[in-house]
Coordinates of C-alpha atoms in Angstrom, one line a residue:
M282 CA 115.0 8.1 124.6
R283 CA 113.1 6.3 127.4
E284 CA 109.4 5.1 127.5
D285 CA 108.6 6.3 130.9
I286 CA 109.4 10.0 129.9
V287 CA 107.4 9.9 126.6
R288 CA 103.8 11.0 126.6
V289 CA 101.9 10.3 123.4
V290 CA 98.1 11.2 122.5
V291 CA 96.4 9.4 119.8
R292 CA 93.9 11.3 117.7
E293 CA 92.1 11.7 114.4
F294 CA 94.1 12.8 111.5
E295 CA 93.4 16.3 110.5
P296 CA 94.4 16.9 106.9
E297 CA 94.9 20.5 106.9
R298 CA 96.8 20.3 110.3
D299 CA 98.6 16.9 109.8
K300 CA 99.4 16.5 106.1
E301 CA 102.9 17.9 105.9
A302 CA 104.1 16.3 109.1
V303 CA 102.7 12.8 108.3
E304 CA 104.6 13.3 104.8
V305 CA 107.8 13.8 106.8
L306 CA 107.1 10.8 109.2
E307 CA 106.5 8.5 106.0
K308 CA 109.9 9.6 104.5
T309 CA 111.5 9.0 107.8
C310 CA 110.3 5.4 108.1
E311 CA 111.1 4.5 104.7
V312 CA 114.8 3.7 105.2
G313 CA 115.8 0.5 103.5
P314 CA 118.5 -1.8 104.7
S315 CA 122.2 -0.8 104.0
G316 CA 123.5 -2.2 100.8
K317 CA 120.1 -3.6 99.5
M318 CA 117.4 -2.6 97.1
S319 CA 114.2 -1.3 98.7
L320 CA 110.8 -0.3 97.5
F321 CA 109.4 3.1 98.4
T322 CA 106.0 4.6 98.1
D323 CA 105.2 8.1 97.3
L324 CA 101.4 8.9 98.1
L325 CA 101.5 11.9 96.0
G326 CA 100.7 14.2 98.8
D327 CA 97.4 12.3 99.8
P328 CA 97.8 10.4 103.1
L329 CA 94.4 8.8 102.6
C330 CA 94.8 7.8 99.1
R331 CA 95.0 3.9 100.1
V332 CA 91.7 4.2 101.9
R333 CA 89.5 6.9 100.7
H334 CA 87.7 4.8 97.9
S335 CA 86.4 2.4 100.6
P336 CA 83.0 2.7 102.0
S337 CA 84.2 3.9 105.2
F338 CA 87.7 4.8 106.2
F339 CA 89.6 6.4 109.1
M340 CA 93.1 7.5 109.9
L341 CA 94.9 8.2 113.3
V342 CA 98.2 9.8 114.3
A343 CA 100.1 9.5 117.3
E344 CA 101.6 12.9 118.5
T345 CA 104.0 13.7 121.5
C346 CA 102.7 16.1 124.1
G347 CA 104.3 19.4 125.1
P348 CA 105.2 22.5 123.2
L349 CA 107.4 20.9 120.7
S350 CA 104.9 18.1 120.0
Q351 CA 105.4 16.1 116.9
I352 CA 103.7 13.2 115.0
V353 CA 105.5 9.9 115.6
G354 CA 103.2 7.4 114.4
V355 CA 100.1 6.9 111.9
V356 CA 97.8 4.2 111.0
R357 CA 94.9 3.9 108.5
G358 CA 91.8 1.6 108.5
C359 CA 88.7 0.9 106.3
I360 CA 85.7 -1.2 106.6
K361 CA 83.6 -3.2 104.0
T362 CA 81.1 -6.1 103.6
V363 CA 82.8 -9.2 102.0
T364 CA 81.9 -12.8 101.3
C365 CA 83.5 -15.0 104.2
G366 CA 81.8 -18.3 103.1
K367 CA 78.8 -19.8 101.2
K368 CA 75.9 -22.1 102.0
P369 CA 73.7 -24.2 99.9
L370 CA 70.7 -22.8 98.2
R371 CA 67.6 -24.7 97.5
S372 CA 67.1 -25.1 93.6
P373 CA 63.8 -26.2 92.1
S374 CA 65.9 -27.8 89.5
G375 CA 67.9 -29.8 91.9
A376 CA 71.1 -28.2 90.8
K377 CA 73.8 -27.6 93.3
Q378 CA 73.8 -23.8 93.9
Y379 CA 75.3 -21.5 96.7
T380 CA 74.6 -18.3 98.1
P381 CA 77.3 -15.9 99.9
I382 CA 77.7 -15.5 103.7
Y383 CA 78.6 -11.7 104.0
T384 CA 80.5 -10.4 107.2
K385 CA 81.6 -6.6 107.9
L386 CA 85.4 -6.8 107.4
A387 CA 88.0 -4.2 108.6
Y388 CA 91.6 -3.5 106.9
L389 CA 94.2 -2.0 108.9
L390 CA 97.0 -0.7 106.9
G391 CA 99.8 2.0 106.7
L392 CA 101.1 1.6 110.3
R393 CA 104.2 3.8 110.7
V394 CA 106.2 4.7 113.9
S395 CA 109.0 7.1 113.8
P396 CA 112.4 5.2 114.2
A397 CA 113.2 7.2 117.3
Y398 CA 110.2 6.2 119.0
R399 CA 110.0 2.5 118.2
R400 CA 109.6 -0.2 121.1
M401 CA 107.6 2.3 123.3
G402 CA 104.1 0.6 122.7
I403 CA 103.1 3.3 120.2
G404 CA 102.4 0.8 117.4
L405 CA 100.6 -1.4 119.6
T406 CA 98.4 1.6 121.1
L407 CA 97.7 2.7 117.4
V408 CA 96.3 -0.7 116.6
Q409 CA 94.0 -0.9 119.7
K410 CA 92.7 2.6 119.0
M411 CA 92.0 1.6 115.4
E412 CA 90.1 -1.5 116.4
E413 CA 88.1 0.5 118.8
W414 CA 86.8 2.3 115.9
F415 CA 86.3 -0.8 114.0
R416 CA 84.1 -2.2 116.6
S417 CA 82.2 1.0 116.9
K418 CA 81.3 0.7 113.2
G419 CA 80.0 -2.9 113.6
A420 CA 83.1 -4.6 112.0
E421 CA 83.3 -8.4 113.0
Y422 CA 86.8 -9.2 111.6
S423 CA 89.9 -7.2 111.0
Y424 CA 92.9 -8.2 108.8
I425 CA 96.2 -6.9 107.8
A426 CA 98.7 -7.7 105.0
T427 CA 102.5 -7.8 105.8
D428 CA 105.6 -9.3 104.1
S429 CA 106.1 -12.8 105.1
D430 CA 109.6 -11.9 106.4
N431 CA 108.7 -8.9 108.3
E432 CA 109.3 -10.3 111.8
A433 CA 108.6 -7.0 113.8
S434 CA 105.3 -6.7 112.0
I435 CA 104.2 -10.4 112.3
S436 CA 105.2 -10.3 116.0
L437 CA 103.3 -7.2 116.8
F438 CA 99.9 -8.5 115.2
T439 CA 100.2 -12.3 116.1
L440 CA 101.9 -12.2 119.5
R441 CA 100.5 -8.8 120.8
S442 CA 97.4 -8.1 119.0
G443 CA 95.7 -11.4 118.8
Y444 CA 95.8 -11.9 115.1
T445 CA 96.4 -15.3 113.3
K446 CA 98.0 -16.1 110.0
F447 CA 95.2 -16.6 107.5
R448 CA 96.1 -16.5 104.0
T449 CA 99.3 -16.4 101.8
P450 CA 98.5 -15.0 98.4
S451 CA 101.1 -14.3 95.8
I452 CA 101.8 -10.8 94.3
L453 CA 102.9 -11.2 90.8
V454 CA 104.4 -8.4 88.9
H455 CA 105.4 -8.1 85.4
P456 CA 107.6 -5.0 83.8
V457 CA 106.2 -2.9 80.9
F458 CA 108.4 -3.2 78.1
A459 CA 109.4 -0.5 75.5
H460 CA 107.6 -2.9 72.9
R461 CA 103.9 -3.8 72.4
F462 CA 102.9 -7.5 72.8
P463 CA 101.1 -8.5 69.6
L464 CA 97.3 -9.5 70.0
H465 CA 96.6 -11.1 66.8
Y466 CA 95.0 -14.4 67.8
R467 CA 92.8 -16.0 65.1
A468 CA 91.0 -18.1 67.6
L469 CA 90.4 -15.6 70.3
R470 CA 88.8 -12.1 70.7
L471 CA 88.6 -9.5 73.5
L472 CA 85.3 -7.9 74.4
P473 CA 85.1 -4.8 76.6
L474 CA 82.3 -4.8 79.2
S475 CA 80.5 -2.1 80.6
P476 CA 80.6 -1.6 84.5
S477 CA 77.2 -2.8 84.8
D478 CA 77.8 -6.0 82.8
A479 CA 80.9 -6.4 84.6
E480 CA 79.1 -6.2 87.9
L481 CA 76.5 -8.8 86.9
L482 CA 79.0 -11.1 85.6
Y483 CA 81.2 -11.0 88.7
R484 CA 78.2 -11.3 91.1
R485 CA 77.1 -14.5 89.3
R486 CA 80.6 -16.1 89.1
L487 CA 82.5 -14.7 92.1
S488 CA 80.1 -13.8 94.8
T489 CA 80.8 -16.8 96.9
T490 CA 84.6 -16.4 96.5
E491 CA 86.4 -15.4 99.7
F492 CA 86.9 -11.6 100.2
F493 CA 84.4 -10.8 97.5
P494 CA 83.2 -7.2 98.2
R495 CA 79.4 -6.7 98.3
D496 CA 79.8 -3.2 96.9
I497 CA 81.6 -4.6 93.6
G498 CA 79.5 -2.0 91.6
S499 CA 81.2 0.9 93.3
I500 CA 84.5 -0.6 92.4
L501 CA 83.6 -1.1 88.7
H502 CA 82.1 2.3 88.2
N503 CA 85.0 4.2 90.0
P504 CA 86.9 6.2 87.6
L505 CA 90.2 4.4 88.7
S506 CA 88.6 1.3 87.1
L507 CA 90.0 1.3 83.6
G508 CA 87.8 -1.3 82.3
T509 CA 86.7 -5.0 82.2
Y510 CA 87.8 -7.3 79.4
L511 CA 86.3 -10.7 78.3
A512 CA 88.4 -13.2 76.2
L513 CA 86.2 -15.4 74.1
P514 CA 86.6 -17.8 71.5
S515 CA 86.6 -16.0 68.0
D516 CA 83.8 -18.4 66.8
Y517 CA 81.5 -17.7 69.7
S518 CA 78.3 -15.8 68.7
W519 CA 78.0 -12.9 71.2
S520 CA 74.4 -11.6 71.6
G521 CA 74.7 -10.2 75.2
L522 CA 75.8 -11.0 78.7
D523 CA 72.5 -12.7 79.5
S524 CA 73.1 -15.1 76.7
F525 CA 76.6 -15.7 77.8
L526 CA 75.7 -16.4 81.4
A527 CA 73.0 -18.8 80.1
E528 CA 75.3 -20.7 77.7
P529 CA 78.8 -19.7 78.1
P530 CA 81.5 -21.1 75.5
A531 CA 83.8 -24.0 76.5
S532 CA 86.5 -21.6 77.7
W533 CA 86.5 -18.1 78.5
A534 CA 88.3 -15.6 80.9
V535 CA 87.8 -12.2 82.4
L536 CA 89.6 -9.4 84.3
S537 CA 89.5 -5.9 85.3
V538 CA 92.0 -3.1 85.4
W539 CA 92.8 -0.5 88.3
N540 CA 94.9 2.5 87.8
C541 CA 97.2 2.7 90.8
K542 CA 99.3 5.0 89.1
A543 CA 96.7 7.8 89.8
L544 CA 97.0 7.0 93.5
F545 CA 100.8 6.5 94.4
R546 CA 103.9 6.0 92.7
L547 CA 106.7 3.5 93.6
E548 CA 110.6 3.5 93.4
V549 CA 113.4 1.0 93.9
R550 CA 116.2 2.6 95.7
G551 CA 119.6 1.1 96.7
A552 CA 120.4 -0.2 93.3
G553 CA 124.1 -0.2 92.1
K554 CA 125.3 1.8 89.2
W555 CA 125.9 -1.5 87.0
R556 CA 122.3 -2.5 87.7
R557 CA 121.0 0.8 86.5
W558 CA 123.3 0.9 83.7
L559 CA 122.2 -2.6 82.4
S560 CA 118.5 -1.8 82.7
K561 CA 119.0 1.3 80.7
A562 CA 120.8 -0.6 78.0
T563 CA 118.0 -3.2 77.7
R564 CA 115.4 -0.6 77.4
A565 CA 117.6 1.2 74.5
I566 CA 117.9 -2.1 72.7
D567 CA 114.3 -2.7 73.1
K568 CA 113.3 0.7 72.0
A569 CA 115.7 0.4 68.9
L570 CA 114.8 -3.0 67.9
P571 CA 110.9 -3.5 68.8
C572 CA 110.4 -6.1 66.1
F573 CA 112.6 -8.4 67.9
R574 CA 110.5 -8.0 71.2
I575 CA 113.6 -8.1 73.6
P576 CA 112.4 -8.1 77.2
S577 CA 113.8 -5.0 79.0
V578 CA 113.8 -3.6 82.3
P579 CA 111.7 -0.3 83.0
D580 CA 113.2 2.6 84.8
V581 CA 112.0 1.6 88.3
F582 CA 114.8 3.7 89.9
R583 CA 112.6 6.6 89.5
P584 CA 109.0 7.0 90.7
F585 CA 106.8 5.0 88.5
G586 CA 103.3 4.1 88.1
M587 CA 101.4 0.6 87.8
Y588 CA 98.2 -1.0 86.7
L589 CA 96.6 -3.6 88.9
M590 CA 94.6 -6.6 87.4
Y591 CA 91.8 -7.7 89.5
G592 CA 88.6 -10.0 89.4
I593 CA 90.6 -12.7 87.3
E594 CA 88.1 -15.6 86.6
G595 CA 87.7 -18.1 83.7
E596 CA 86.4 -21.4 82.9
G597 CA 87.4 -24.2 80.6
K598 CA 91.0 -26.0 79.6
D599 CA 91.9 -22.8 77.5
A600 CA 91.0 -20.2 80.5
A601 CA 94.7 -20.0 81.6
E602 CA 96.0 -19.1 78.1
M603 CA 93.0 -16.5 77.5
V604 CA 94.2 -15.1 80.8
R605 CA 97.7 -14.8 79.3
V606 CA 96.3 -12.8 76.4
L607 CA 94.3 -10.5 78.7
C608 CA 97.4 -9.8 80.8
R609 CA 99.3 -8.9 77.6
H610 CA 96.4 -6.5 76.6
V611 CA 96.7 -4.9 80.1
H612 CA 100.6 -4.6 79.5
N613 CA 100.0 -2.5 76.2
L614 CA 97.4 -0.5 78.1
A615 CA 99.9 0.3 80.8
R616 CA 102.5 1.0 78.2
K617 CA 100.3 3.6 76.7
G618 CA 99.5 4.9 80.1
G619 CA 103.2 5.7 81.1
C620 CA 103.4 2.8 83.7
A621 CA 106.4 0.7 84.4
A622 CA 104.7 -2.5 85.7
V623 CA 101.4 -4.3 85.8
A624 CA 100.5 -6.6 88.8
A625 CA 98.0 -9.1 90.1
E626 CA 97.5 -10.7 93.6
V627 CA 96.0 -14.1 93.5
A628 CA 95.5 -17.1 96.1
A629 CA 98.6 -19.3 96.3
E630 CA 96.3 -22.3 94.7
E631 CA 94.6 -20.1 92.3
P632 CA 94.1 -22.4 89.1
L633 CA 94.7 -19.4 86.7
K634 CA 97.9 -18.5 88.3
K635 CA 99.9 -20.2 85.6
G636 CA 98.3 -17.9 82.9
I637 CA 99.5 -14.7 84.6
P638 CA 103.0 -13.7 83.4
Y639 CA 105.4 -12.2 86.1
W640 CA 109.2 -11.9 86.9
R641 CA 110.0 -13.7 89.8
R642 CA 112.6 -11.0 91.2
M643 CA 109.8 -8.4 91.0
S644 CA 107.2 -10.5 92.6
C645 CA 106.3 -11.8 96.1
A646 CA 105.8 -15.5 96.3
E647 CA 104.1 -15.2 99.6
D648 CA 102.4 -12.3 101.0
L649 CA 100.9 -12.8 104.5
W650 CA 97.4 -12.0 105.6
C651 CA 96.5 -12.0 109.2
V652 CA 93.0 -12.0 110.6
K653 CA 91.3 -11.4 114.0
R654 CA 87.8 -11.7 115.2
L655 CA 86.4 -8.6 116.5
A656 CA 82.7 -9.5 117.4
E657 CA 81.5 -11.6 120.2
E658 CA 79.0 -13.3 118.1
Y659 CA 78.9 -14.5 114.5
S660 CA 76.9 -12.9 111.7
D661 CA 76.1 -16.5 110.2
G662 CA 76.4 -19.7 112.2
A663 CA 76.9 -21.5 108.8
V664 CA 80.4 -20.1 108.7
G665 CA 81.2 -20.1 112.3
D666 CA 84.7 -18.7 113.2
W667 CA 86.2 -17.3 109.8
T668 CA 89.4 -16.9 111.3
K669 CA 89.4 -21.0 111.3
A670 CA 88.0 -21.6 107.9
A671 CA 90.2 -23.6 105.4
P672 CA 91.6 -21.6 102.4
G673 CA 89.9 -21.9 99.2
K674 CA 91.6 -22.1 95.6
S675 CA 90.6 -18.5 95.0
I676 CA 90.2 -15.1 96.7
F677 CA 89.1 -11.6 95.4
V678 CA 91.6 -8.9 96.0
D679 CA 89.9 -5.5 96.4
P680 CA 92.0 -3.0 94.2
R681 CA 91.1 -0.2 96.8
E682 CA 93.3 -1.9 99.3
F683 CA 96.2 -3.1 97.1

């Protein structure tokens, strides 16, 4: 089909009118490479599920003109306020303190174009139209996430849309076994925090971390956030969060859990019969002999759910090991919740990364985030152009956008 005979109009997504057509398009686009395993996503009938929990969101469709019009492209976007830097804060005691610098950040995701209509500029048009909406809402920056080996996507954004490669976080995935992890550690205890206490802790400890969302309270109070857990030495006397913040123990760790299973399901396709049989055998052995705690491969060849660990933070020489125990606790929660995997996304140089268990074959060592400055002026001269800022050791991954 020739580009000069195709007329396309880009308009706002209308759920009642477009829902079924978008679902068809999504399935058409999810065709993995021949002979290789691929990961597919089922949005459970809600095309907006990955953006609707953000403060502001939007979705566009590209539709062909004429009596036999059809939707041939979609894109989603959302906007929030996040930390992009920090500046020194004057302290009466002389202690070194910092305050966050915030910016209005847009996230562009879910770009899909029907295979029959690719290389016609439709993807670029959708990106440009979405950026127009970003600017109209006052967004200063826009970013996207893509696989580091997705050459077509990287080319569209970096060569044709003005984005620059920015951060390369790691997505760490661990399977949920048929057996539970033991959590009997004499020197350690896990304490659940209320959403309000978790918010205060995160604002005190992570507010100057890159990508930290200003509306962290909305995330923690969301029903999809299943809890926040604090790991402490068993001999530490807990008398409330205020006392903890004033005099924390030598080592501690914290993380929160987000229920991705309620939003979407994943499925691995393209696996051979022998691989399916082998994974089934491992599950049977693990289930029959749980006392041996034999690692098993969950049934990822059918739609499965996942829990995301976010807000991973800690301090002290034992913090990484405490994170490991917290991850095992989340594994047990995911097992009880019928999930097949737990995941986390962290900065490439995250110090606590070594405490997060994961399987390399299920994980992505280098996800790619690209960013673009949309505003002509900067919100704060102290940070300048954020697109040129050096990466920090940590980032905050918003679970609403995972």
